[in-house]
Amino acid sequence: MSDPVPFRPFVAGTQPPLDHAAYGSTHLRHPKRALRRLPQTVSETTGPHFAPALFPAIGDLTKQAAGAPLGERIIVGGRVTDEDGRPVPNTMIEVWQANAAGRYAHPRDTHDAPADPNFPGEGRVFTDADGHYRFVSIKPGAYPWRNHHNAWRPVHIHFSLFGSGFAQRLITQMYFPGDPLLALDPIYHGVADAGARDRLVSRFDLDLTEPEWALGYRFDIVLRGRGATPFEDGGHH
Amino acid sequence: MPVATASQTIGPYWHLIEHAEMADLTRFGPGEEMGERITVTGRITDGAGAPVSDAAVEIWQASPPPDDRFPGYGRCATDGEGRFRFVTLRPEPVPGLGNQTQAPHLSIVLLARGLMTALRTRLYFAGEALNETDPLLASIEDPAERATLVAQPAGPGTWTLDIRLQGEGETVFLEV
Ligand SMILES: [Fe+3]
């Protein structure tokens, strides 16, 4: 039996470190020993099976309760591809976010901002055959956190993706263009590479916008590609 | 060429996507022939020995082969003591690279506030003969380090493995 084709290593600087001094919660939670390199086997190159019927989609976060949530309605869409530009079809995407006032429907969120009983803040969609996804929500609010004096998280939506192999598992956050808090956020700046940081920021997209109804934001997501790159073949990347 | 999207922390409020039943991988009723039901438990602590009470613990197993009734994947929120608990099917050995065979194991991904990227490790089962020749276990020279990957029996059909994120007894974490 031939070996499975592994996913490529990440490009240096494009993923955040586990130890990041500016983000206080990393201090006691990052391993001190170097990670042990594990050659990818079937355990890394294959992944979960989610029957869509058993993991029902929640494609409209504004319709999860009796009434409409307060806030600015938005449409978020994009495409999930791998590093070779191939679409990642039929993959599950989970999203979650704060309400328009910057508060999560979560018992541990004690931010003094109004709760919104009409906004549980959970979504789940699958990409189509071409890797596209789309959901409807409201624009979340910024919220304070206690990392440092006067710390505020930029407006963001959390994303969870599975891809086609467990080594592609990705948890990330989508940000909004023009947010002044991005310049100050240690989590966003945990990514050293400026281009990689910038790709976490969605783009306002008039084509996704629906007239008289909601603004559209595009967020494309790239999962690890499989196989060696030409650079790595040459051994001088 | 496009570059993989950066990871960001799952944060302290990921429970909005938590569904307690996801910790039971057998909830869709896999057939008896697929394997033995087991319970896997453990506790996660940080560099100060404090429980990690806001983590998402994920398991994935390529064996038995996932199908509509067995997703092969489960997720569990740690409780106030940092504990997690899964019900799943006991994995069988799976192929390694070349002619190697890997001992039965679960892949584990840890996600939490303070983890900018997922932490990955594995859970093996004590007493399994193939552990002696498993490529990963055999590559770890220090028995104490190796032991951080091996769950111990804790009652009928139950296995337990504690996970230390940092410091004394730190778990072996993997880069894949
Ligand atoms: Fe958040």
mmCIF file of C-alpha atoms and ligand atoms in Angstrom:
data_model
loop_
_atom_site.group_PDB
_atom_site.id
_atom_site.type_symbol
_atom_site.label_atom_id
_atom_site.label_comp_id
_atom_site.label_asym_id
_atom_site.label_seq_id
_atom_site.Cartn_x
_atom_site.Cartn_y
_atom_site.Cartn_z
ATOM 1 C CA MET A 1 0.000 0.000 0.000
ATOM 2 C CA SER A 2 1.397 3.414 -0.907
ATOM 3 C CA ASP A 3 1.783 6.082 1.724
ATOM 4 C CA PRO A 4 -0.853 8.826 1.901
ATOM 5 C CA VAL A 5 0.145 12.188 0.430
ATOM 6 C CA PRO A 6 0.960 14.470 3.365
ATOM 7 C CA PHE A 7 -0.037 18.100 3.785
ATOM 8 C CA ARG A 8 2.780 20.579 3.269
ATOM 9 C CA PRO A 9 4.404 22.419 6.164
ATOM 10 C CA PHE A 10 3.119 25.932 6.830
ATOM 11 C CA VAL A 11 4.972 28.855 5.269
ATOM 12 C CA ALA A 12 7.212 30.418 7.941
ATOM 13 C CA GLY A 13 5.702 33.376 9.790
ATOM 14 C CA THR A 14 2.167 32.816 8.555
ATOM 15 C CA GLN A 15 0.951 30.968 11.671
ATOM 16 C CA PRO A 16 1.050 32.376 15.214
ATOM 17 C CA PRO A 17 3.416 30.893 17.832
ATOM 18 C CA LEU A 18 2.132 29.087 20.909
ATOM 19 C CA ASP A 19 4.232 31.344 23.146
ATOM 20 C CA HIS A 20 3.275 34.974 22.554
ATOM 21 C CA ALA A 21 4.273 37.317 25.372
ATOM 22 C CA ALA A 22 1.752 40.020 24.454
ATOM 23 C CA TYR A 23 -1.149 37.571 24.880
ATOM 24 C CA GLY A 24 -1.222 36.806 28.594
ATOM 25 C CA SER A 25 -3.210 33.573 28.399
ATOM 26 C CA THR A 26 -0.388 31.891 26.470
ATOM 27 C CA HIS A 27 2.033 32.156 29.427
ATOM 28 C CA LEU A 28 0.924 29.057 31.329
ATOM 29 C CA ARG A 29 -0.606 27.239 28.386
ATOM 30 C CA HIS A 30 2.215 26.822 25.890
ATOM 31 C CA PRO A 31 4.431 23.720 26.004
ATOM 32 C CA LYS A 32 8.039 24.436 26.991
ATOM 33 C CA ARG A 33 9.410 21.500 24.994
ATOM 34 C CA ALA A 34 9.635 21.710 21.230
ATOM 35 C CA LEU A 35 6.812 20.007 19.385
ATOM 36 C CA ARG A 36 7.754 16.520 18.195
ATOM 37 C CA ARG A 37 7.593 16.188 14.420
ATOM 38 C CA LEU A 38 5.178 13.430 13.400
ATOM 39 C CA PRO A 39 5.264 12.120 9.834
ATOM 40 C CA GLN A 40 1.702 12.207 8.501
ATOM 41 C CA THR A 41 -0.126 8.905 8.327
ATOM 42 C CA VAL A 42 -3.736 8.007 7.636
ATOM 43 C CA SER A 43 -4.515 9.508 11.068
ATOM 44 C CA GLU A 44 -3.449 12.931 9.808
ATOM 45 C CA THR A 45 -4.361 12.779 6.109
ATOM 46 C CA THR A 46 -7.951 11.611 6.508
ATOM 47 C CA GLY A 47 -10.629 13.242 8.591
ATOM 48 C CA PRO A 48 -14.092 13.196 10.127
ATOM 49 C CA HIS A 49 -17.226 12.201 8.260
ATOM 50 C CA PHE A 50 -20.115 14.585 8.841
ATOM 51 C CA ALA A 51 -23.343 13.403 7.277
ATOM 52 C CA PRO A 52 -25.103 16.707 6.485
ATOM 53 C CA ALA A 53 -28.412 15.237 7.643
ATOM 54 C CA LEU A 54 -26.942 14.640 11.098
ATOM 55 C CA PHE A 55 -25.252 18.040 11.289
ATOM 56 C CA PRO A 56 -28.057 20.324 10.120
ATOM 57 C CA ALA A 57 -27.040 23.662 8.648
ATOM 58 C CA ILE A 58 -27.685 26.935 10.460
ATOM 59 C CA GLY A 59 -27.222 29.322 7.580
ATOM 60 C CA ASP A 60 -29.148 32.285 8.975
ATOM 61 C CA LEU A 61 -28.073 33.356 12.461
ATOM 62 C CA THR A 62 -30.817 35.993 12.506
ATOM 63 C CA LYS A 63 -33.563 33.355 12.494
ATOM 64 C CA GLN A 64 -32.610 31.271 15.521
ATOM 65 C CA ALA A 65 -35.131 32.745 17.947
ATOM 66 C CA ALA A 66 -38.664 34.113 18.050
ATOM 67 C CA GLY A 67 -37.672 37.618 17.036
ATOM 68 C CA ALA A 68 -35.061 39.349 14.957
ATOM 69 C CA PRO A 69 -31.755 40.180 16.653
ATOM 70 C CA LEU A 70 -30.771 43.815 16.908
ATOM 71 C CA GLY A 71 -27.894 45.021 14.794
ATOM 72 C CA GLU A 72 -26.750 45.539 11.257
ATOM 73 C CA ARG A 73 -27.670 42.540 9.116
ATOM 74 C CA ILE A 74 -24.759 41.154 7.094
ATOM 75 C CA ILE A 75 -24.072 38.438 4.569
ATOM 76 C CA VAL A 76 -20.742 36.644 4.872
ATOM 77 C CA GLY A 77 -19.519 34.467 2.026
ATOM 78 C CA GLY A 78 -16.417 33.227 0.361
ATOM 79 C CA ARG A 79 -14.603 30.221 -0.911
ATOM 80 C CA VAL A 80 -12.552 27.545 0.801
ATOM 81 C CA THR A 81 -9.612 26.337 -1.272
ATOM 82 C CA ASP A 82 -6.300 24.669 -0.547
ATOM 83 C CA GLU A 83 -2.836 26.071 -1.193
ATOM 84 C CA ASP A 84 -2.953 24.707 -4.733
ATOM 85 C CA GLY A 85 -6.117 26.669 -5.463
ATOM 86 C CA ARG A 86 -8.321 23.570 -5.469
ATOM 87 C CA PRO A 87 -11.772 24.018 -3.922
ATOM 88 C CA VAL A 88 -12.495 22.184 -0.653
ATOM 89 C CA PRO A 89 -16.021 20.889 -1.315
ATOM 90 C CA ASN A 90 -18.692 19.756 1.146
ATOM 91 C CA THR A 91 -16.678 20.669 4.206
ATOM 92 C CA MET A 92 -18.329 21.776 7.434
ATOM 93 C CA ILE A 93 -17.772 25.329 8.672
ATOM 94 C CA GLU A 94 -18.847 26.325 12.160
ATOM 95 C CA VAL A 95 -19.077 29.992 13.121
ATOM 96 C CA TRP A 96 -19.845 31.825 16.345
ATOM 97 C CA GLN A 97 -19.831 35.446 17.387
ATOM 98 C CA ALA A 98 -20.875 38.139 19.851
ATOM 99 C CA ASN A 99 -24.105 40.067 19.422
ATOM 100 C CA ALA A 100 -24.247 43.583 18.004
ATOM 101 C CA ALA A 101 -23.454 45.035 21.430
ATOM 102 C CA GLY A 102 -20.289 42.968 21.792
ATOM 103 C CA ARG A 103 -21.648 40.352 24.180
ATOM 104 C CA TYR A 104 -21.725 36.576 23.732
ATOM 105 C CA ALA A 105 -24.739 34.482 24.659
ATOM 106 C CA HIS A 106 -22.383 32.726 27.061
ATOM 107 C CA PRO A 107 -22.642 32.415 30.852
ATOM 108 C CA ARG A 108 -19.008 33.396 31.349
ATOM 109 C CA ASP A 109 -19.301 36.623 29.369
ATOM 110 C CA THR A 110 -19.704 39.327 32.017
ATOM 111 C CA HIS A 111 -19.204 42.335 29.740
ATOM 112 C CA ASP A 112 -21.655 45.055 30.764
ATOM 113 C CA ALA A 113 -23.421 45.200 27.412
ATOM 114 C CA PRO A 114 -26.989 44.142 26.660
ATOM 115 C CA ALA A 115 -27.738 40.492 25.976
ATOM 116 C CA ASP A 116 -29.893 39.765 22.942
ATOM 117 C CA PRO A 117 -32.298 36.861 23.493
ATOM 118 C CA ASN A 118 -32.811 36.699 19.747
ATOM 119 C CA PHE A 119 -29.179 36.027 18.991
ATOM 120 C CA PRO A 120 -27.647 32.710 20.144
ATOM 121 C CA GLY A 121 -24.710 33.417 17.822
ATOM 122 C CA GLU A 122 -24.071 29.951 16.395
ATOM 123 C CA GLY A 123 -23.907 29.024 12.716
ATOM 124 C CA ARG A 124 -22.989 25.946 10.681
ATOM 125 C CA VAL A 125 -22.734 25.688 6.905
ATOM 126 C CA PHE A 126 -21.189 23.335 4.367
ATOM 127 C CA THR A 127 -19.199 24.421 1.333
ATOM 128 C CA ASP A 128 -20.714 23.536 -2.037
ATOM 129 C CA ALA A 129 -19.033 21.451 -4.738
ATOM 130 C CA ASP A 130 -16.947 24.474 -5.703
ATOM 131 C CA GLY A 131 -15.883 25.391 -2.160
ATOM 132 C CA HIS A 132 -18.281 28.316 -1.752
ATOM 133 C CA TYR A 133 -20.119 29.084 1.488
ATOM 134 C CA ARG A 134 -22.484 31.796 2.671
ATOM 135 C CA PHE A 135 -24.375 32.706 5.831
ATOM 136 C CA VAL A 136 -26.503 35.558 7.130
ATOM 137 C CA SER A 137 -25.837 37.208 10.474
ATOM 138 C CA ILE A 138 -25.555 40.570 12.196
ATOM 139 C CA LYS A 139 -22.353 42.531 12.536
ATOM 140 C CA PRO A 140 -20.871 41.729 15.957
ATOM 141 C CA GLY A 141 -19.679 44.413 18.340
ATOM 142 C CA ALA A 142 -16.196 44.939 19.734
ATOM 143 C CA TYR A 143 -15.737 43.861 23.337
ATOM 144 C CA PRO A 144 -13.224 44.494 26.121
ATOM 145 C CA TRP A 145 -10.965 41.781 27.507
ATOM 146 C CA ARG A 146 -8.562 41.924 30.398
ATOM 147 C CA ASN A 147 -5.319 41.105 28.595
ATOM 148 C CA HIS A 148 -3.889 44.569 29.292
ATOM 149 C CA HIS A 149 -5.154 48.021 30.245
ATOM 150 C CA ASN A 150 -7.984 49.158 27.982
ATOM 151 C CA ALA A 151 -7.793 46.027 25.814
ATOM 152 C CA TRP A 152 -10.576 45.611 23.233
ATOM 153 C CA ARG A 153 -10.943 42.830 20.690
ATOM 154 C CA PRO A 154 -11.505 44.027 17.131
ATOM 155 C CA VAL A 155 -14.863 43.042 15.685
ATOM 156 C CA HIS A 156 -14.609 39.392 14.640
ATOM 157 C CA ILE A 157 -16.441 36.206 13.789
ATOM 158 C CA HIS A 158 -14.908 32.893 14.902
ATOM 159 C CA PHE A 159 -14.548 30.163 12.257
ATOM 160 C CA SER A 160 -13.934 26.405 12.586
ATOM 161 C CA LEU A 161 -13.018 24.311 9.535
ATOM 162 C CA PHE A 162 -12.259 20.621 9.057
ATOM 163 C CA GLY A 163 -11.093 20.191 5.466
ATOM 164 C CA SER A 164 -10.368 16.745 4.091
ATOM 165 C CA GLY A 165 -7.730 15.565 6.582
ATOM 166 C CA PHE A 166 -7.341 16.206 10.306
ATOM 167 C CA ALA A 167 -3.994 17.967 9.697
ATOM 168 C CA GLN A 168 -6.074 20.668 7.943
ATOM 169 C CA ARG A 169 -8.152 21.393 11.053
ATOM 170 C CA LEU A 170 -8.330 25.170 11.379
ATOM 171 C CA ILE A 171 -9.754 27.540 13.958
ATOM 172 C CA THR A 172 -9.498 31.183 12.995
ATOM 173 C CA GLN A 173 -11.196 34.561 13.225
ATOM 174 C CA MET A 174 -12.551 36.775 10.481
ATOM 175 C CA TYR A 175 -12.094 40.505 10.995
ATOM 176 C CA PHE A 176 -13.753 43.516 9.361
ATOM 177 C CA PRO A 177 -12.069 46.072 7.090
ATOM 178 C CA GLY A 178 -11.119 49.440 8.536
ATOM 179 C CA ASP A 179 -11.349 48.386 12.182
ATOM 180 C CA PRO A 180 -9.057 50.712 14.215
ATOM 181 C CA LEU A 181 -8.696 48.035 16.897
ATOM 182 C CA LEU A 182 -6.779 45.709 14.559
ATOM 183 C CA ALA A 183 -3.629 47.794 14.999
ATOM 184 C CA LEU A 184 -3.790 47.234 18.769
ATOM 185 C CA ASP A 185 -4.773 43.560 19.019
ATOM 186 C CA PRO A 186 -2.129 41.081 20.257
ATOM 187 C CA ILE A 187 -4.063 38.064 18.946
ATOM 188 C CA TYR A 188 -4.212 39.471 15.406
ATOM 189 C CA HIS A 189 -0.574 40.556 15.675
ATOM 190 C CA GLY A 190 0.424 37.087 16.861
ATOM 191 C CA VAL A 191 0.725 36.386 13.135
ATOM 192 C CA ALA A 192 4.131 37.802 12.183
ATOM 193 C CA ASP A 193 3.595 37.939 8.427
ATOM 194 C CA ALA A 194 1.724 41.111 7.442
ATOM 195 C CA GLY A 195 0.182 39.503 4.370
ATOM 196 C CA ALA A 196 -1.114 36.567 6.400
ATOM 197 C CA ARG A 197 -2.597 38.990 8.933
ATOM 198 C CA ASP A 198 -4.237 41.015 6.203
ATOM 199 C CA ARG A 199 -5.882 37.878 4.792
ATOM 200 C CA LEU A 200 -7.753 37.475 8.093
ATOM 201 C CA VAL A 201 -9.599 40.695 7.277
ATOM 202 C CA SER A 202 -12.736 40.249 5.204
ATOM 203 C CA ARG A 203 -13.429 42.548 2.243
ATOM 204 C CA PHE A 204 -16.560 44.568 1.764
ATOM 205 C CA ASP A 205 -18.190 43.051 -1.326
ATOM 206 C CA LEU A 206 -20.921 44.894 -3.177
ATOM 207 C CA ASP A 207 -21.706 41.750 -5.177
ATOM 208 C CA LEU A 208 -22.561 39.888 -1.961
ATOM 209 C CA THR A 209 -24.604 42.818 -0.706
ATOM 210 C CA GLU A 210 -28.370 42.531 -1.175
ATOM 211 C CA PRO A 211 -30.060 45.828 -2.063
ATOM 212 C CA GLU A 212 -32.380 47.222 0.608
ATOM 213 C CA TRP A 213 -31.447 44.334 2.895
ATOM 214 C CA ALA A 214 -27.861 43.566 3.996
ATOM 215 C CA LEU A 215 -24.203 44.409 3.389
ATOM 216 C CA GLY A 216 -21.907 41.656 2.163
ATOM 217 C CA TYR A 217 -18.426 40.712 3.356
ATOM 218 C CA ARG A 218 -16.183 38.239 1.571
ATOM 219 C CA PHE A 219 -13.816 35.994 3.505
ATOM 220 C CA ASP A 220 -11.858 33.421 1.524
ATOM 221 C CA ILE A 221 -10.135 30.680 3.470
ATOM 222 C CA VAL A 222 -7.121 28.623 2.392
ATOM 223 C CA LEU A 223 -6.362 25.239 3.949
ATOM 224 C CA ARG A 224 -3.007 23.457 3.742
ATOM 225 C CA GLY A 225 -2.112 21.962 0.377
ATOM 226 C CA ARG A 226 -1.014 18.394 -0.167
ATOM 227 C CA GLY A 227 2.364 17.238 -1.359
ATOM 228 C CA ALA A 228 5.733 18.879 -1.724
ATOM 229 C CA THR A 229 6.094 22.326 -3.233
ATOM 230 C CA PRO A 230 8.657 22.834 -6.005
ATOM 231 C CA PHE A 231 10.707 24.797 -3.457
ATOM 232 C CA GLU A 232 10.784 21.904 -1.061
ATOM 233 C CA ASP A 233 11.683 19.460 -3.824
ATOM 234 C CA GLY A 234 14.794 21.557 -4.365
ATOM 235 C CA GLY A 235 15.492 21.518 -0.656
ATOM 236 C CA HIS A 236 16.334 25.232 -0.519
ATOM 237 C CA HIS A 237 13.071 26.827 0.537
ATOM 238 C CA MET B 1 0.453 30.482 -4.819
ATOM 239 C CA PRO B 2 -2.111 30.916 -2.037
ATOM 240 C CA VAL B 3 -0.903 30.449 1.536
ATOM 241 C CA ALA B 4 -2.853 28.708 4.282
ATOM 242 C CA THR B 5 -5.032 30.984 6.419
ATOM 243 C CA ALA B 6 -3.571 31.808 9.845
ATOM 244 C CA SER B 7 -4.890 30.142 12.963
ATOM 245 C CA GLN B 8 -6.405 32.244 15.766
ATOM 246 C CA THR B 9 -7.416 31.202 19.261
ATOM 247 C CA ILE B 10 -10.791 29.530 19.788
ATOM 248 C CA GLY B 11 -11.207 31.935 22.739
ATOM 249 C CA PRO B 12 -13.150 31.516 25.972
ATOM 250 C CA TYR B 13 -16.635 31.550 24.409
ATOM 251 C CA TRP B 14 -16.435 28.733 21.878
ATOM 252 C CA HIS B 15 -19.189 26.904 23.785
ATOM 253 C CA LEU B 16 -21.685 28.635 21.501
ATOM 254 C CA ILE B 17 -20.907 25.763 19.103
ATOM 255 C CA GLU B 18 -20.762 23.148 21.841
ATOM 256 C CA HIS B 19 -23.254 20.309 21.788
ATOM 257 C CA ALA B 20 -22.713 17.907 24.663
ATOM 258 C CA GLU B 21 -23.748 14.935 22.535
ATOM 259 C CA MET B 22 -20.709 15.466 20.325
ATOM 260 C CA ALA B 23 -18.622 13.793 23.039
ATOM 261 C CA ASP B 24 -20.436 10.528 22.281
ATOM 262 C CA LEU B 25 -19.176 9.272 18.937
ATOM 263 C CA THR B 26 -21.581 6.337 19.137
ATOM 264 C CA ARG B 27 -24.728 8.487 19.318
ATOM 265 C CA PHE B 28 -25.797 7.708 15.764
ATOM 266 C CA GLY B 29 -25.873 4.001 16.553
ATOM 267 C CA PRO B 30 -22.939 2.310 14.824
ATOM 268 C CA GLY B 31 -23.422 -1.429 14.449
ATOM 269 C CA GLU B 32 -22.123 -3.813 17.101
ATOM 270 C CA GLU B 33 -19.745 -5.272 14.535
ATOM 271 C CA MET B 34 -17.942 -1.953 14.214
ATOM 272 C CA GLY B 35 -16.165 -2.277 17.523
ATOM 273 C CA GLU B 36 -16.120 -2.214 21.301
ATOM 274 C CA ARG B 37 -17.622 0.812 23.027
ATOM 275 C CA ILE B 38 -15.135 2.494 25.339
ATOM 276 C CA THR B 39 -15.043 5.551 27.580
ATOM 277 C CA VAL B 40 -12.030 7.864 27.522
ATOM 278 C CA THR B 41 -11.519 10.424 30.261
ATOM 279 C CA GLY B 42 -8.823 12.782 31.433
ATOM 280 C CA ARG B 43 -7.961 16.106 32.947
ATOM 281 C CA ILE B 44 -6.069 19.043 31.503
ATOM 282 C CA THR B 45 -3.861 21.274 33.623
ATOM 283 C CA ASP B 46 -1.665 24.276 32.839
ATOM 284 C CA GLY B 47 1.876 25.248 33.813
ATOM 285 C CA ALA B 48 0.731 26.162 37.319
ATOM 286 C CA GLY B 49 -1.144 22.890 37.764
ATOM 287 C CA ALA B 50 -4.474 24.707 37.488
ATOM 288 C CA PRO B 51 -7.316 23.018 35.619
ATOM 289 C CA VAL B 52 -7.924 24.217 32.061
ATOM 290 C CA SER B 53 -11.663 24.676 32.375
ATOM 291 C CA ASP B 54 -12.466 26.326 29.048
ATOM 292 C CA ALA B 55 -10.851 23.967 26.539
ATOM 293 C CA ALA B 56 -12.316 22.182 23.560
ATOM 294 C CA VAL B 57 -10.913 18.663 23.464
ATOM 295 C CA GLU B 58 -11.301 16.945 20.105
ATOM 296 C CA ILE B 59 -10.662 13.349 19.153
ATOM 297 C CA TRP B 60 -10.394 11.911 15.689
ATOM 298 C CA GLN B 61 -9.772 8.285 14.727
ATOM 299 C CA ALA B 62 -9.285 6.736 11.313
ATOM 300 C CA SER B 63 -10.381 3.392 12.756
ATOM 301 C CA PRO B 64 -12.997 1.981 12.702
ATOM 302 C CA PRO B 65 -13.522 3.674 9.316
ATOM 303 C CA PRO B 66 -15.998 6.536 9.708
ATOM 304 C CA ASP B 67 -19.382 6.299 8.021
ATOM 305 C CA ASP B 68 -22.811 7.938 8.374
ATOM 306 C CA ARG B 69 -23.307 6.298 11.769
ATOM 307 C CA PHE B 70 -19.801 6.915 13.084
ATOM 308 C CA PRO B 71 -18.241 10.339 12.367
ATOM 309 C CA GLY B 72 -14.868 9.316 13.812
ATOM 310 C CA TYR B 73 -14.772 12.731 15.468
ATOM 311 C CA GLY B 74 -15.890 13.995 18.848
ATOM 312 C CA ARG B 75 -15.607 17.193 20.839
ATOM 313 C CA CYS B 76 -15.898 17.727 24.568
ATOM 314 C CA ALA B 77 -15.774 20.860 26.721
ATOM 315 C CA THR B 78 -13.628 20.535 29.832
ATOM 316 C CA ASP B 79 -15.496 21.109 33.084
ATOM 317 C CA GLY B 80 -14.512 23.270 36.069
ATOM 318 C CA GLU B 81 -11.879 20.696 37.044
ATOM 319 C CA GLY B 82 -10.446 20.510 33.542
ATOM 320 C CA ARG B 83 -12.003 17.093 32.934
ATOM 321 C CA PHE B 84 -13.223 15.635 29.659
ATOM 322 C CA ARG B 85 -15.080 12.427 28.823
ATOM 323 C CA PHE B 86 -15.711 10.707 25.509
ATOM 324 C CA VAL B 87 -17.624 7.601 24.515
ATOM 325 C CA THR B 88 -16.335 6.027 21.321
ATOM 326 C CA LEU B 89 -15.414 2.774 19.618
ATOM 327 C CA ARG B 90 -12.039 1.258 20.395
ATOM 328 C CA PRO B 91 -9.740 1.872 17.416
ATOM 329 C CA GLU B 92 -7.964 -0.959 15.626
ATOM 330 C CA PRO B 93 -4.349 -0.793 14.442
ATOM 331 C CA VAL B 94 -3.902 1.337 11.314
ATOM 332 C CA PRO B 95 -1.133 1.413 8.696
ATOM 333 C CA GLY B 96 1.900 3.588 9.267
ATOM 334 C CA LEU B 97 4.322 4.630 6.573
ATOM 335 C CA GLY B 98 5.952 1.955 4.438
ATOM 336 C CA ASN B 99 5.294 -1.442 5.950
ATOM 337 C CA GLN B 100 4.807 -0.127 9.473
ATOM 338 C CA THR B 101 1.746 -0.677 11.633
ATOM 339 C CA GLN B 102 0.570 1.889 14.134
ATOM 340 C CA ALA B 103 -0.824 0.799 17.478
ATOM 341 C CA PRO B 104 -4.474 1.717 18.093
ATOM 342 C CA HIS B 105 -4.669 5.401 18.959
ATOM 343 C CA LEU B 106 -6.835 8.496 18.996
ATOM 344 C CA SER B 107 -5.630 11.790 17.536
ATOM 345 C CA ILE B 108 -6.243 14.631 19.977
ATOM 346 C CA VAL B 109 -6.557 18.323 19.223
ATOM 347 C CA LEU B 110 -6.728 20.821 22.070
ATOM 348 C CA LEU B 111 -8.176 24.274 21.523
ATOM 349 C CA ALA B 112 -8.522 26.943 24.198
ATOM 350 C CA ARG B 113 -8.095 30.540 25.171
ATOM 351 C CA GLY B 114 -4.346 31.106 25.163
ATOM 352 C CA LEU B 115 -3.727 28.550 22.406
ATOM 353 C CA MET B 116 -3.060 30.536 19.246
ATOM 354 C CA THR B 117 -2.901 27.313 17.255
ATOM 355 C CA ALA B 118 -4.302 23.881 17.964
ATOM 356 C CA LEU B 119 -2.191 21.650 20.197
ATOM 357 C CA ARG B 120 -1.957 18.111 18.877
ATOM 358 C CA THR B 121 -1.181 14.903 20.669
ATOM 359 C CA ARG B 122 -2.223 11.243 20.626
ATOM 360 C CA LEU B 123 -3.775 8.787 23.041
ATOM 361 C CA TYR B 124 -2.626 5.156 23.024
ATOM 362 C CA PHE B 125 -3.942 2.301 25.170
ATOM 363 C CA ALA B 126 -1.809 0.680 27.914
ATOM 364 C CA GLY B 127 -1.258 -3.055 27.564
ATOM 365 C CA GLU B 128 -1.543 -3.046 23.783
ATOM 366 C CA ALA B 129 1.257 -5.244 22.401
ATOM 367 C CA LEU B 130 1.690 -3.082 19.292
ATOM 368 C CA ASN B 131 2.688 -0.125 21.492
ATOM 369 C CA GLU B 132 6.197 -1.626 21.598
ATOM 370 C CA THR B 133 6.668 -1.207 17.865
ATOM 371 C CA ASP B 134 4.487 1.829 17.193
ATOM 372 C CA PRO B 135 6.632 4.289 15.169
ATOM 373 C CA LEU B 136 5.770 7.327 17.285
ATOM 374 C CA LEU B 137 5.995 5.645 20.693
ATOM 375 C CA ALA B 138 9.201 3.853 19.733
ATOM 376 C CA SER B 139 10.762 7.152 18.663
ATOM 377 C CA ILE B 140 10.358 8.651 22.149
ATOM 378 C CA GLU B 141 13.398 7.603 24.175
ATOM 379 C CA ASP B 142 12.382 8.886 27.603
ATOM 380 C CA PRO B 143 9.846 6.450 29.154
ATOM 381 C CA ALA B 144 8.303 9.264 31.190
ATOM 382 C CA GLU B 145 7.644 11.280 28.042
ATOM 383 C CA ARG B 146 6.282 8.228 26.246
ATOM 384 C CA ALA B 147 3.935 7.597 29.180
ATOM 385 C CA THR B 148 2.247 10.966 28.587
ATOM 386 C CA LEU B 149 0.652 9.447 25.477
ATOM 387 C CA VAL B 150 -0.552 6.181 26.997
ATOM 388 C CA ALA B 151 -3.980 6.020 28.657
ATOM 389 C CA GLN B 152 -4.351 3.686 31.618
ATOM 390 C CA PRO B 153 -7.311 1.412 32.353
ATOM 391 C CA ALA B 154 -9.745 2.966 34.832
ATOM 392 C CA GLY B 155 -12.543 0.430 35.127
ATOM 393 C CA PRO B 156 -14.381 -1.753 32.617
ATOM 394 C CA GLY B 157 -14.060 -0.329 29.118
ATOM 395 C CA THR B 158 -12.707 2.919 30.520
ATOM 396 C CA TRP B 159 -9.351 4.573 29.872
ATOM 397 C CA THR B 160 -7.892 7.711 31.346
ATOM 398 C CA LEU B 161 -5.099 10.078 30.332
ATOM 399 C CA ASP B 162 -4.234 13.395 31.944
ATOM 400 C CA ILE B 163 -2.761 16.144 29.807
ATOM 401 C CA ARG B 164 -0.232 18.702 31.070
ATOM 402 C CA LEU B 165 0.170 21.712 28.845
ATOM 403 C CA GLN B 166 3.412 22.905 30.413
ATOM 404 C CA GLY B 167 6.099 22.071 32.965
ATOM 405 C CA GLU B 168 6.514 18.964 35.131
ATOM 406 C CA GLY B 169 5.196 15.922 33.287
ATOM 407 C CA GLU B 170 4.457 17.995 30.183
ATOM 408 C CA THR B 171 2.589 16.003 27.545
ATOM 409 C CA VAL B 172 4.378 15.211 24.294
ATOM 410 C CA PHE B 173 2.794 17.512 21.701
ATOM 411 C CA LEU B 174 3.082 16.897 17.998
ATOM 412 C CA GLU B 175 3.721 18.910 14.876
ATOM 413 C CA VAL B 176 2.122 17.345 11.819
HETATM 414 FE FE FE C 1 -14.431 36.331 20.341
#
